[in-house]
Amino acid sequence: MERYIVQIIATAILVISIPIIKYIVRRLIVKYATFSKKIEARTKQVVRVFNIMINIMFAICFIIIWGVDPRNLLVALSSIFAVIGVAMFAQWSLLSNITAGIIIFFTSTFRVGDYIRILDKDMPFDAVVEDILSFHTLLRTHEGEIISYPNSLFFQKGVSIIHIKKWEDTEE
């Protein structure tokens, strides 16, 4: 038992700090979302993604604390990433859409309710932003058609804001 006292103390500190860090990150995201008038459901999605990243980071810390040799850890992680890389190669767009969704949350100039134009040379269209989700954004065209537009495409195609919904008109 005495042999592992440092690991036990470090683990206890880590276990105590996990909820504290999650709370701080959540508060910062919610404060930002309130300041920039983001929708609550979208804010919850971003908080969930950050919680997953925090959990992964702390899992790696636990592994290091309990004395896994960094070289062995590197070999294990590279093997895991190789398998994940092969498995996820077909799903790369999924990861890029999640990343784009987070970037849109923090930097987007358009919001739910705005009327936008997608500047695609092959198929340009105008639509109202119905909802911004983790993987895609729902757009409603003039004809009433709902288009699920991948978030990563917002960084590949130009977007023009035709009409910004006034904050007094929103239910956010």
C-alpha positions as a Markdown table, in Angstrom:
| # | Residue | x | y | z |
|---|---|---|---|---|
| 1 | Met | 0.0 | 0.0 | 0.0 |
| 2 | Glu | 2.8 | 2.4 | 0.9 |
| 3 | Arg | 4.4 | 1.6 | -2.4 |
| 4 | Tyr | 1.4 | 3.1 | -4.3 |
| 5 | Ile | 0.7 | 6.2 | -2.1 |
| 6 | Val | 1.8 | 8.7 | -4.7 |
| 7 | Gln | -0.5 | 7.1 | -7.3 |
| 8 | Ile | -3.4 | 6.9 | -4.9 |
| 9 | Ile | -3.0 | 10.6 | -4.0 |
| 10 | Ala | -2.7 | 11.6 | -7.7 |
| 11 | Thr | -5.7 | 9.5 | -8.6 |
| 12 | Ala | -7.7 | 11.1 | -5.7 |
| 13 | Ile | -6.8 | 14.6 | -7.0 |
| 14 | Leu | -7.7 | 13.6 | -10.5 |
| 15 | Val | -11.0 | 12.1 | -9.5 |
| 16 | Ile | -11.8 | 15.3 | -7.5 |
| 17 | Ser | -10.7 | 17.6 | -10.3 |
| 18 | Ile | -12.7 | 15.9 | -13.1 |
| 19 | Pro | -16.2 | 17.3 | -12.0 |
| 20 | Ile | -14.6 | 20.6 | -11.1 |
| 21 | Ile | -13.0 | 21.0 | -14.6 |
| 22 | Lys | -16.2 | 19.9 | -16.3 |
| 23 | Tyr | -18.2 | 22.4 | -14.3 |
| 24 | Ile | -15.8 | 25.2 | -15.2 |
| 25 | Val | -15.8 | 24.3 | -18.9 |
| 26 | Arg | -19.6 | 24.0 | -18.9 |
| 27 | Arg | -20.0 | 27.4 | -17.2 |
| 28 | Leu | -17.6 | 29.1 | -19.7 |
| 29 | Ile | -19.5 | 27.6 | -22.6 |
| 30 | Val | -22.9 | 28.5 | -21.2 |
| 31 | Lys | -21.7 | 32.1 | -20.4 |
| 32 | Tyr | -20.4 | 32.4 | -24.0 |
| 33 | Ala | -23.7 | 31.0 | -25.3 |
| 34 | Thr | -25.7 | 33.4 | -23.3 |
| 35 | Phe | -23.6 | 36.3 | -24.3 |
| 36 | Ser | -23.8 | 35.4 | -28.0 |
| 37 | Lys | -27.5 | 34.3 | -27.8 |
| 38 | Lys | -27.0 | 30.7 | -28.8 |
| 39 | Ile | -29.8 | 28.2 | -28.5 |
| 40 | Glu | -29.8 | 26.1 | -25.3 |
| 41 | Ala | -30.0 | 22.7 | -27.1 |
| 42 | Arg | -27.0 | 23.6 | -29.2 |
| 43 | Thr | -25.1 | 24.7 | -26.1 |
| 44 | Lys | -25.8 | 21.3 | -24.5 |
| 45 | Gln | -24.4 | 19.5 | -27.6 |
| 46 | Val | -21.2 | 21.5 | -27.4 |
| 47 | Val | -20.9 | 20.8 | -23.7 |
| 48 | Arg | -21.4 | 17.1 | -24.3 |
| 49 | Val | -18.6 | 17.0 | -26.9 |
| 50 | Phe | -16.2 | 18.9 | -24.5 |
| 51 | Asn | -17.1 | 16.4 | -21.7 |
| 52 | Ile | -16.1 | 13.5 | -23.9 |
| 53 | Met | -12.8 | 15.2 | -24.7 |
| 54 | Ile | -12.2 | 15.8 | -21.0 |
| 55 | Asn | -13.0 | 12.2 | -20.2 |
| 56 | Ile | -10.5 | 10.9 | -22.8 |
| 57 | Met | -7.8 | 13.3 | -21.4 |
| 58 | Phe | -8.3 | 12.1 | -17.9 |
| 59 | Ala | -8.3 | 8.4 | -18.9 |
| 60 | Ile | -4.9 | 9.0 | -20.4 |
| 61 | Cys | -3.8 | 10.8 | -17.2 |
| 62 | Phe | -4.9 | 7.7 | -15.1 |
| 63 | Ile | -2.9 | 5.4 | -17.4 |
| 64 | Ile | 0.2 | 7.5 | -16.9 |
| 65 | Ile | -0.3 | 7.9 | -13.1 |
| 66 | Trp | -0.5 | 4.1 | -12.6 |
| 67 | Gly | 2.9 | 3.6 | -14.2 |
| 68 | Val | 2.3 | 2.4 | -17.6 |
| 69 | Asp | 5.6 | 2.9 | -19.3 |
| 70 | Pro | 5.3 | 5.8 | -21.8 |
| 71 | Arg | 7.0 | 3.7 | -24.5 |
| 72 | Asn | 4.4 | 0.9 | -24.0 |
| 73 | Leu | 1.7 | 3.5 | -23.9 |
| 74 | Leu | 2.9 | 5.0 | -27.1 |
| 75 | Val | 3.0 | 1.5 | -28.8 |
| 76 | Ala | -0.5 | 0.7 | -27.5 |
| 77 | Leu | -1.9 | 4.1 | -28.5 |
| 78 | Ser | -0.4 | 3.9 | -32.0 |
| 79 | Ser | -1.9 | 0.4 | -32.4 |
| 80 | Ile | -5.3 | 1.7 | -31.3 |
| 81 | Phe | -5.1 | 4.7 | -33.5 |
| 82 | Ala | -4.0 | 2.6 | -36.5 |
| 83 | Val | -7.1 | 0.4 | -36.0 |
| 84 | Ile | -9.3 | 3.4 | -35.4 |
| 85 | Gly | -7.8 | 5.2 | -38.4 |
| 86 | Val | -8.6 | 2.3 | -40.7 |
| 87 | Ala | -12.1 | 1.9 | -39.2 |
| 88 | Met | -12.7 | 5.7 | -39.2 |
| 89 | Phe | -11.3 | 6.4 | -42.7 |
| 90 | Ala | -14.7 | 6.0 | -44.1 |
| 91 | Gln | -16.1 | 8.1 | -41.3 |
| 92 | Trp | -13.7 | 11.0 | -41.6 |
| 93 | Ser | -16.5 | 13.3 | -42.7 |
| 94 | Leu | -18.3 | 12.5 | -39.4 |
| 95 | Leu | -15.3 | 13.8 | -37.4 |
| 96 | Ser | -14.9 | 16.8 | -39.6 |
| 97 | Asn | -18.6 | 17.6 | -39.3 |
| 98 | Ile | -18.4 | 17.4 | -35.5 |
| 99 | Thr | -15.4 | 19.7 | -35.5 |
| 100 | Ala | -17.1 | 22.1 | -37.9 |
| 101 | Gly | -20.2 | 22.1 | -35.7 |
| 102 | Ile | -18.1 | 23.2 | -32.7 |
| 103 | Ile | -16.4 | 25.9 | -34.8 |
| 104 | Ile | -19.8 | 27.1 | -36.1 |
| 105 | Phe | -21.0 | 27.3 | -32.5 |
| 106 | Phe | -18.1 | 29.7 | -31.5 |
| 107 | Thr | -17.6 | 31.6 | -34.7 |
| 108 | Ser | -20.6 | 31.5 | -37.0 |
| 109 | Thr | -22.1 | 34.7 | -38.3 |
| 110 | Phe | -25.5 | 33.0 | -39.0 |
| 111 | Arg | -28.0 | 31.8 | -36.4 |
| 112 | Val | -31.2 | 29.8 | -36.3 |
| 113 | Gly | -33.9 | 31.9 | -38.1 |
| 114 | Asp | -31.4 | 33.7 | -40.4 |
| 115 | Tyr | -32.1 | 33.6 | -44.2 |
| 116 | Ile | -28.9 | 32.5 | -46.0 |
| 117 | Arg | -27.7 | 31.7 | -49.5 |
| 118 | Ile | -25.3 | 28.8 | -50.1 |
| 119 | Leu | -22.9 | 30.0 | -52.8 |
| 120 | Asp | -22.3 | 26.7 | -54.5 |
| 121 | Lys | -21.5 | 27.0 | -58.2 |
| 122 | Asp | -23.2 | 23.8 | -59.1 |
| 123 | Met | -26.4 | 24.2 | -57.0 |
| 124 | Pro | -26.8 | 27.5 | -55.2 |
| 125 | Phe | -29.9 | 27.8 | -53.0 |
| 126 | Asp | -31.5 | 30.1 | -50.4 |
| 127 | Ala | -32.9 | 28.8 | -47.2 |
| 128 | Val | -33.8 | 29.6 | -43.6 |
| 129 | Val | -31.6 | 28.1 | -40.9 |
| 130 | Glu | -34.0 | 25.8 | -38.9 |
| 131 | Asp | -31.5 | 24.2 | -36.5 |
| 132 | Ile | -27.7 | 23.8 | -36.1 |
| 133 | Leu | -26.8 | 20.4 | -34.8 |
| 134 | Ser | -23.5 | 18.6 | -34.1 |
| 135 | Phe | -23.2 | 16.9 | -37.5 |
| 136 | His | -25.4 | 19.0 | -39.8 |
| 137 | Thr | -27.5 | 22.1 | -40.1 |
| 138 | Leu | -31.2 | 21.9 | -41.1 |
| 139 | Leu | -32.2 | 24.4 | -43.8 |
| 140 | Arg | -35.7 | 25.1 | -45.1 |
| 141 | Thr | -36.0 | 26.3 | -48.7 |
| 142 | His | -38.8 | 28.5 | -50.3 |
| 143 | Glu | -40.6 | 25.3 | -51.4 |
| 144 | Gly | -40.7 | 24.1 | -47.8 |
| 145 | Glu | -38.1 | 21.4 | -48.4 |
| 146 | Ile | -35.8 | 20.6 | -45.4 |
| 147 | Ile | -32.2 | 20.1 | -46.4 |
| 148 | Ser | -29.7 | 18.5 | -44.0 |
| 149 | Tyr | -26.5 | 20.3 | -44.9 |
| 150 | Pro | -23.2 | 18.9 | -43.4 |
| 151 | Asn | -21.5 | 21.4 | -41.2 |
| 152 | Ser | -18.1 | 20.8 | -42.9 |
| 153 | Leu | -19.5 | 22.2 | -46.1 |
| 154 | Phe | -20.0 | 25.6 | -44.6 |
| 155 | Phe | -16.2 | 25.9 | -44.6 |
| 156 | Gln | -15.9 | 24.7 | -48.2 |
| 157 | Lys | -18.7 | 26.7 | -49.8 |
| 158 | Gly | -19.5 | 30.4 | -49.4 |
| 159 | Val | -22.4 | 31.5 | -47.3 |
| 160 | Ser | -24.2 | 34.8 | -47.7 |
| 161 | Ile | -26.5 | 36.1 | -45.0 |
| 162 | Ile | -29.5 | 37.6 | -46.8 |
| 163 | His | -31.6 | 38.5 | -43.7 |
| 164 | Ile | -30.6 | 38.4 | -40.1 |
| 165 | Lys | -33.5 | 37.5 | -37.8 |
| 166 | Lys | -33.9 | 40.3 | -35.2 |
| 167 | Trp | -33.2 | 39.2 | -31.6 |
| 168 | Glu | -36.5 | 40.7 | -30.5 |
| 169 | Asp | -38.2 | 38.2 | -32.9 |
| 170 | Thr | -36.5 | 35.1 | -31.5 |
| 171 | Glu | -37.6 | 32.8 | -28.8 |
| 172 | Glu | -34.0 | 32.0 | -27.8 |
